[in-house]
Amino acid sequence: MEKKVIGRQELHRQVWSIPISTLSKKYSITEYELRKLCKQLQIPTPKLGYWQKVRRDGTVVVPALPANDTVAQEVDLTAFSEPRAPAPLSPLAQLQKEIEEDLKHALQVPSRLTNPDKLITAFQANIQERSQKYRLSGLINPHFGFLDVKVSKQQLTRTLILMDTLIKALKARGHKVEVNSFESNICIREEKFEIAIREKLKRSDEIKKGNYSYDYYPTGLLVLRVGRTWNGVEWQDGKLPLESRLSNIIAYLELRAKKEEKLRLINQREEEARLEKERILKEQEARKQLELVNFKKLLQQAKRWHEVQMLRHYIAAVEQQANNTTAHNDGLEAWIAWAQQKADWYDPLVNGHDDLLHEVNKDLLIQ
């Protein structure tokens, strides 16, 4: 490439002779880069309104170029005009490009409806059967359970062709479109996005006589919404019609599905961690309660054992006292046998059987 070397003095002369916006085009560089270069070379540049003043007054004073041996006296503008690598595409633009390459023919919106999707034919049949419009807006109003489409009769054919193309393109990408009793959804793996298309309305300038309300008229401009009303994203007719933005819509949906899937998995893991922590705490609490129950049982058995020792000492003392006397007492012998049997029944280490007391709680001594 041929060099474009220009001296500092010559560049100073040119920036005060030609508007920088025009001069930058001459050297195939941006206006920003040319101003930045002048600043580096300490070349004064015209302020805002300078050229209007020149046209009005004819001549104006041009500031002199300050002498400065520390800056370059010549500069090669070729370096500034060389082609630069394009900025990297955003994830949305990159995916949109991939979709356009993948769906070259599917994204082409035809001029007429051909072999429509079953959701489109079901919508058409419902409209023909119902033939009803909104009272004020003049928009076709299908029953629930069909595609969420609210447009005027004049825009109906265009809308159905647009929706049919979008549905087929989505299916070609492996996605689904389904309709339930309340809404229409685009399904991308586990994620669902509500979809609706409507026609913009314009309010009349005059209030209707009698009921103090306005009339609303269809504008012919379509608006496609993805997502709920409170968090949805809309595309609408503007410089580009909706027909030329299908790849952007699909790319947005796929990226949003990926983002929401990632968020859902994070929430799922957090919920699983919360439930696991809750399970561990409940398990620890259950173990604590069981430990307390077992300790109380141990303590009660120890008390019973201690009481049994006292009881056996008492029986032995009664028997010893009887042996020290010369009188024979048959009833006392029976009582001692009975008392020893009851001690065996109450003793936690023996747990003897008792026909009459087998249902009694030994710890509380109640039935």
Coordinates of C-alpha atoms in Angstrom, one line a residue:
M1 CA 0.0 0.0 0.0
E2 CA 1.3 3.4 -1.0
K3 CA 2.4 5.6 2.0
K4 CA 0.5 8.8 2.8
V5 CA 3.2 10.8 4.5
I6 CA 2.2 14.3 5.6
G7 CA 4.1 17.0 7.4
R8 CA 3.0 18.5 10.6
Q9 CA 2.7 22.0 9.1
E10 CA 0.8 20.7 6.1
L11 CA -1.6 18.8 8.3
H12 CA -2.1 22.0 10.4
R13 CA -2.9 24.0 7.2
Q14 CA -5.3 21.4 5.9
V15 CA -7.4 21.0 9.2
W16 CA -7.9 24.8 9.1
S17 CA -8.8 24.8 5.4
I18 CA -11.1 21.7 5.2
P19 CA -13.6 20.5 7.8
I20 CA -12.2 17.5 9.7
S21 CA -15.2 15.4 8.8
T22 CA -14.3 15.9 5.1
L23 CA -10.6 15.6 5.5
S24 CA -10.9 12.3 7.4
K25 CA -12.7 10.8 4.4
K26 CA -10.0 12.0 2.1
Y27 CA -7.4 10.0 4.0
S28 CA -9.8 7.1 4.7
I29 CA -9.5 7.4 8.5
T30 CA -12.1 8.2 11.1
E31 CA -12.8 11.7 12.3
Y32 CA -12.0 10.5 15.9
E33 CA -8.6 9.1 14.8
L34 CA -7.7 12.3 12.9
R35 CA -8.6 14.5 15.9
K36 CA -6.6 12.2 18.2
L37 CA -3.6 12.4 15.8
C38 CA -3.7 16.2 15.8
K39 CA -3.8 16.2 19.6
Q40 CA -0.7 14.0 19.7
L41 CA 1.1 16.3 17.3
Q42 CA -0.1 19.3 19.2
I43 CA -1.9 20.7 16.2
P44 CA -4.8 23.1 17.2
T45 CA -8.1 22.2 15.6
P46 CA -11.2 24.3 14.9
K47 CA -13.8 24.5 17.6
L48 CA -17.5 23.8 17.3
G49 CA -19.1 26.5 15.1
Y50 CA -15.9 27.6 13.4
W51 CA -17.0 26.8 9.8
Q52 CA -20.4 28.5 10.3
K53 CA -18.4 31.6 11.4
V54 CA -16.2 31.3 8.3
R55 CA -19.3 31.2 6.0
R56 CA -20.8 34.2 7.8
D57 CA -17.7 36.4 8.2
G58 CA -15.6 35.3 5.3
T59 CA -12.2 35.2 7.0
V60 CA -11.2 34.3 10.6
V61 CA -7.9 34.3 12.4
V62 CA -6.2 30.9 12.3
P63 CA -4.1 30.1 15.3
A64 CA -0.4 29.5 14.6
L65 CA 1.2 26.1 14.8
P66 CA 3.2 26.0 18.1
A67 CA 6.8 25.0 17.7
N68 CA 7.6 21.6 19.3
D69 CA 10.6 19.5 18.5
T70 CA 9.5 16.7 20.9
V71 CA 6.7 15.5 18.6
A72 CA 7.0 13.9 15.1
Q73 CA 7.2 16.4 12.3
E74 CA 5.9 13.9 9.7
V75 CA 3.3 11.1 10.0
D76 CA 2.3 8.2 7.8
L77 CA -1.5 8.1 7.5
T78 CA -1.4 4.7 5.9
A79 CA -1.3 3.1 9.3
F80 CA -4.6 4.7 10.2
S81 CA -6.3 3.8 7.0
E82 CA -5.3 0.1 6.9
P83 CA -8.2 -2.3 7.2
R84 CA -8.7 -3.6 10.7
A85 CA -10.1 -6.8 12.0
P86 CA -13.8 -6.6 12.5
A87 CA -15.0 -6.5 16.1
P88 CA -16.0 -9.9 17.4
L89 CA -19.7 -10.7 17.1
S90 CA -21.8 -10.8 20.2
P91 CA -23.2 -14.2 21.2
L92 CA -26.6 -13.2 19.9
A93 CA -25.2 -12.0 16.5
Q94 CA -23.0 -15.1 16.2
L95 CA -26.0 -17.5 16.9
Q96 CA -28.2 -15.5 14.6
K97 CA -25.6 -15.9 11.8
E98 CA -25.5 -19.7 12.5
I99 CA -29.3 -19.9 12.4
E100 CA -29.4 -18.1 9.1
E101 CA -26.9 -20.5 7.6
D102 CA -28.7 -23.5 9.0
L103 CA -32.2 -22.3 7.9
K104 CA -31.5 -20.7 4.6
H105 CA -34.8 -21.7 3.1
A106 CA -37.0 -22.1 6.2
L107 CA -36.6 -18.4 7.1
Q108 CA -37.8 -17.2 3.7
V109 CA -41.4 -15.9 4.3
P110 CA -43.5 -16.9 1.3
S111 CA -46.1 -14.7 -0.4
R112 CA -48.9 -17.1 0.3
L113 CA -49.8 -19.8 2.9
T114 CA -48.7 -23.2 1.7
N115 CA -49.2 -26.5 3.6
P116 CA -49.7 -24.7 6.9
D117 CA -48.9 -26.1 10.3
K118 CA -51.8 -27.7 12.1
L119 CA -51.8 -24.9 14.7
I120 CA -52.4 -22.5 11.8
T121 CA -55.2 -24.6 10.2
A122 CA -56.9 -25.0 13.7
F123 CA -56.7 -21.2 14.2
Q124 CA -58.3 -20.6 10.7
A125 CA -61.1 -23.0 11.4
N126 CA -61.9 -21.4 14.7
I127 CA -61.9 -17.9 13.2
Q128 CA -64.3 -19.0 10.5
E129 CA -66.6 -20.7 13.0
R130 CA -66.6 -17.8 15.4
S131 CA -66.4 -14.8 13.1
Q132 CA -66.2 -12.4 16.1
K133 CA -64.3 -9.2 16.8
Y134 CA -63.4 -7.1 19.8
R135 CA -66.0 -4.5 20.5
L136 CA -63.7 -1.5 20.4
S137 CA -60.5 -2.6 18.7
G138 CA -61.8 -4.3 15.6
L139 CA -59.3 -7.2 16.1
I140 CA -60.1 -10.8 15.3
N141 CA -60.5 -12.7 18.6
P142 CA -60.1 -16.5 18.6
H143 CA -61.2 -18.8 21.4
F144 CA -58.9 -19.9 24.2
G145 CA -56.9 -22.9 23.2
F146 CA -55.7 -21.5 19.9
L147 CA -52.7 -19.3 18.8
D148 CA -52.6 -16.0 20.6
V149 CA -53.2 -13.8 17.6
K150 CA -55.1 -10.5 17.8
V151 CA -54.9 -8.6 14.4
S152 CA -57.3 -7.0 12.1
K153 CA -58.9 -8.8 9.1
Q154 CA -56.6 -6.9 6.8
Q155 CA -53.4 -8.2 8.5
L156 CA -54.7 -11.7 9.1
T157 CA -53.2 -13.4 6.0
R158 CA -49.8 -11.8 6.5
T159 CA -49.8 -12.7 10.2
L160 CA -50.7 -16.4 9.6
I161 CA -47.9 -16.6 6.9
L162 CA -45.5 -15.1 9.3
M163 CA -46.5 -17.4 12.2
D164 CA -46.4 -20.4 10.0
T165 CA -42.9 -19.6 8.8
L166 CA -41.7 -19.1 12.4
I167 CA -43.3 -22.3 13.7
K168 CA -41.7 -24.3 10.9
A169 CA -38.3 -22.7 11.5
L170 CA -38.5 -23.5 15.2
K171 CA -39.4 -27.1 14.5
A172 CA -36.5 -27.3 12.1
R173 CA -34.2 -26.3 15.0
G174 CA -35.7 -29.1 17.1
H175 CA -38.0 -27.0 19.1
K176 CA -41.8 -27.2 19.7
V177 CA -44.8 -24.9 19.6
E178 CA -47.8 -25.9 21.6
V179 CA -51.1 -24.4 22.7
N180 CA -53.0 -25.1 25.9
S181 CA -56.3 -23.7 27.2
F182 CA -54.7 -20.3 28.2
E183 CA -51.6 -19.6 26.2
S184 CA -49.3 -20.4 23.2
N185 CA -45.8 -21.6 24.1
I186 CA -42.5 -22.1 22.4
C187 CA -40.8 -25.1 24.0
I188 CA -37.0 -25.2 23.9
R189 CA -35.9 -28.3 25.9
E190 CA -37.3 -27.8 29.4
E191 CA -37.9 -24.1 29.0
K192 CA -41.3 -22.6 27.8
F193 CA -41.9 -19.1 26.5
E194 CA -45.3 -17.6 25.9
I195 CA -45.7 -16.2 22.4
A196 CA -48.3 -13.7 21.2
I197 CA -48.7 -11.5 18.2
R198 CA -51.0 -8.4 18.0
E199 CA -51.6 -5.4 15.8
K200 CA -50.8 -2.0 17.2
L201 CA -53.8 0.3 17.8
K202 CA -54.1 4.0 17.5
R203 CA -56.5 6.0 19.7
S204 CA -58.9 8.4 18.1
D205 CA -58.5 12.1 18.8
E206 CA -62.1 12.7 19.8
I207 CA -64.1 11.2 22.7
K208 CA -67.2 9.3 21.7
K209 CA -70.4 11.0 22.6
G210 CA -72.5 9.3 25.3
N211 CA -70.0 7.0 27.0
Y212 CA -66.9 9.3 27.2
S213 CA -64.5 6.8 25.7
Y214 CA -62.2 6.7 22.7
D215 CA -62.2 4.6 19.6
Y216 CA -59.1 2.6 18.7
Y217 CA -58.1 1.8 15.2
P218 CA -55.6 -0.9 13.8
T219 CA -52.4 0.6 12.4
G220 CA -51.2 -2.3 10.3
L221 CA -48.1 -2.6 12.4
L222 CA -47.5 -6.0 14.0
V223 CA -45.9 -6.7 17.4
L224 CA -44.6 -10.1 18.4
R225 CA -44.0 -10.7 22.1
V226 CA -42.1 -13.6 23.7
G227 CA -42.5 -14.2 27.4
R228 CA -45.0 -13.1 29.9
T229 CA -46.4 -9.5 29.8
W230 CA -44.2 -8.5 32.8
N231 CA -40.9 -10.0 31.6
G232 CA -41.4 -10.4 27.8
V233 CA -39.5 -9.0 24.9
E234 CA -41.1 -7.5 21.8
W235 CA -40.2 -7.2 18.2
Q236 CA -42.3 -4.9 16.0
D237 CA -42.6 -3.5 12.5
G238 CA -40.3 -0.6 12.0
K239 CA -37.4 0.1 9.6
L240 CA -37.3 -3.7 9.2
P241 CA -40.5 -5.7 9.0
L242 CA -41.0 -8.7 11.4
E243 CA -40.5 -11.1 8.4
S244 CA -36.8 -10.1 8.3
R245 CA -36.2 -10.6 12.0
L246 CA -37.1 -14.2 12.5
S247 CA -33.5 -15.4 12.8
N248 CA -33.0 -12.7 15.6
I249 CA -36.1 -13.9 17.4
I250 CA -35.0 -17.6 17.3
A251 CA -31.5 -16.7 18.4
Y252 CA -32.8 -14.7 21.3
L253 CA -35.0 -17.6 22.4
E254 CA -32.2 -20.2 22.2
L255 CA -29.9 -18.0 24.2
R256 CA -32.5 -17.1 26.8
A257 CA -33.5 -20.8 27.1
K258 CA -29.8 -21.6 27.8
K259 CA -29.6 -18.9 30.3
E260 CA -32.8 -19.9 32.1
E261 CA -31.8 -23.5 32.0
K262 CA -28.5 -22.6 33.7
L263 CA -30.4 -20.5 36.3
R264 CA -32.9 -23.3 36.9
L265 CA -30.1 -25.8 37.4
I266 CA -28.5 -23.5 39.9
N267 CA -31.8 -23.0 41.7
Q268 CA -32.3 -26.7 41.7
R269 CA -28.9 -27.4 43.2
E270 CA -29.5 -24.8 45.8
E271 CA -32.9 -26.3 46.6
E272 CA -31.4 -29.8 46.8
A273 CA -28.7 -28.4 49.2
R274 CA -31.3 -26.7 51.3
L275 CA -33.4 -29.9 51.5
E276 CA -30.3 -32.0 52.3
K277 CA -29.3 -29.5 55.1
E278 CA -32.9 -29.6 56.4
R279 CA -32.8 -33.5 56.3
I280 CA -29.6 -33.6 58.2
L281 CA -31.0 -31.2 60.8
K282 CA -34.2 -33.2 61.2
E283 CA -32.1 -36.4 61.4
Q284 CA -29.9 -34.8 64.1
E285 CA -33.0 -33.6 66.0
A286 CA -34.5 -37.1 65.8
R287 CA -31.3 -38.7 67.0
K288 CA -31.2 -36.2 69.8
Q289 CA -34.7 -37.0 70.8
L290 CA -34.1 -40.7 70.6
E291 CA -30.9 -40.3 72.7
L292 CA -32.9 -38.4 75.3
V293 CA -35.6 -41.1 75.4
N294 CA -33.0 -43.8 75.7
F295 CA -31.2 -41.9 78.5
K296 CA -34.4 -41.4 80.4
K297 CA -35.1 -45.1 80.0
L298 CA -31.6 -45.9 81.3
L299 CA -32.1 -43.6 84.2
Q300 CA -35.5 -45.1 85.0
Q301 CA -34.1 -48.6 84.8
A302 CA -31.3 -47.6 87.2
K303 CA -33.8 -46.1 89.6
R304 CA -35.8 -49.4 89.4
W305 CA -32.7 -51.4 89.9
H306 CA -31.8 -49.3 93.0
E307 CA -35.4 -49.6 94.3
V308 CA -35.3 -53.4 93.7
Q309 CA -32.0 -53.6 95.8
M310 CA -33.8 -51.7 98.5
L311 CA -36.8 -54.0 98.1
R312 CA -34.7 -57.2 98.3
H313 CA -32.9 -55.9 101.4
Y314 CA -36.2 -55.3 103.0
I315 CA -37.5 -58.8 102.2
A316 CA -34.3 -60.3 103.5
A317 CA -34.7 -58.2 106.7
V318 CA -38.3 -59.4 107.2
E319 CA -37.2 -63.0 106.6
Q320 CA -34.3 -62.6 109.1
Q321 CA -36.5 -61.2 111.7
A322 CA -38.9 -64.1 111.2
N323 CA -36.0 -66.6 111.6
N324 CA -35.0 -65.0 114.9
T325 CA -38.4 -65.8 116.4
T326 CA -39.5 -69.2 117.5
A327 CA -43.1 -68.9 116.2
H328 CA -43.8 -70.4 112.8
N329 CA -45.8 -68.3 110.4
D330 CA -47.1 -69.9 107.2
G331 CA -48.5 -66.7 106.0
L332 CA -45.2 -65.0 106.3
E333 CA -43.5 -67.6 104.1
A334 CA -46.1 -67.1 101.4
W335 CA -45.7 -63.3 101.7
I336 CA -41.9 -63.6 101.2
A337 CA -42.4 -65.8 98.2
W338 CA -44.9 -63.3 96.8
A339 CA -42.6 -60.4 97.5
Q340 CA -39.6 -62.0 95.9
Q341 CA -41.7 -62.8 92.8
K342 CA -42.7 -59.1 92.6
A343 CA -39.1 -58.0 93.0
D344 CA -38.1 -60.3 90.1
W345 CA -41.0 -58.8 88.0
Y346 CA -39.8 -55.2 88.9
D347 CA -36.1 -55.9 88.5
P348 CA -34.9 -54.5 85.0
L349 CA -32.2 -57.1 84.9
V350 CA -34.6 -60.0 85.5
N351 CA -37.9 -58.8 84.1
G352 CA -39.8 -61.7 85.6
H353 CA -43.3 -62.5 84.4
D354 CA -46.5 -61.7 86.4
D355 CA -49.9 -62.9 85.3
L356 CA -51.7 -60.1 86.9
L357 CA -49.3 -57.2 86.3
H358 CA -48.0 -58.0 82.8
E359 CA -49.9 -54.9 81.4
V360 CA -48.7 -52.5 84.0
N361 CA -46.1 -49.9 83.1
K362 CA -43.2 -50.8 85.3
D363 CA -41.6 -47.3 85.1
L364 CA -44.8 -45.4 86.1
L365 CA -46.6 -48.3 87.9
I366 CA -49.8 -47.5 86.1
Q367 CA -51.9 -49.5 83.6

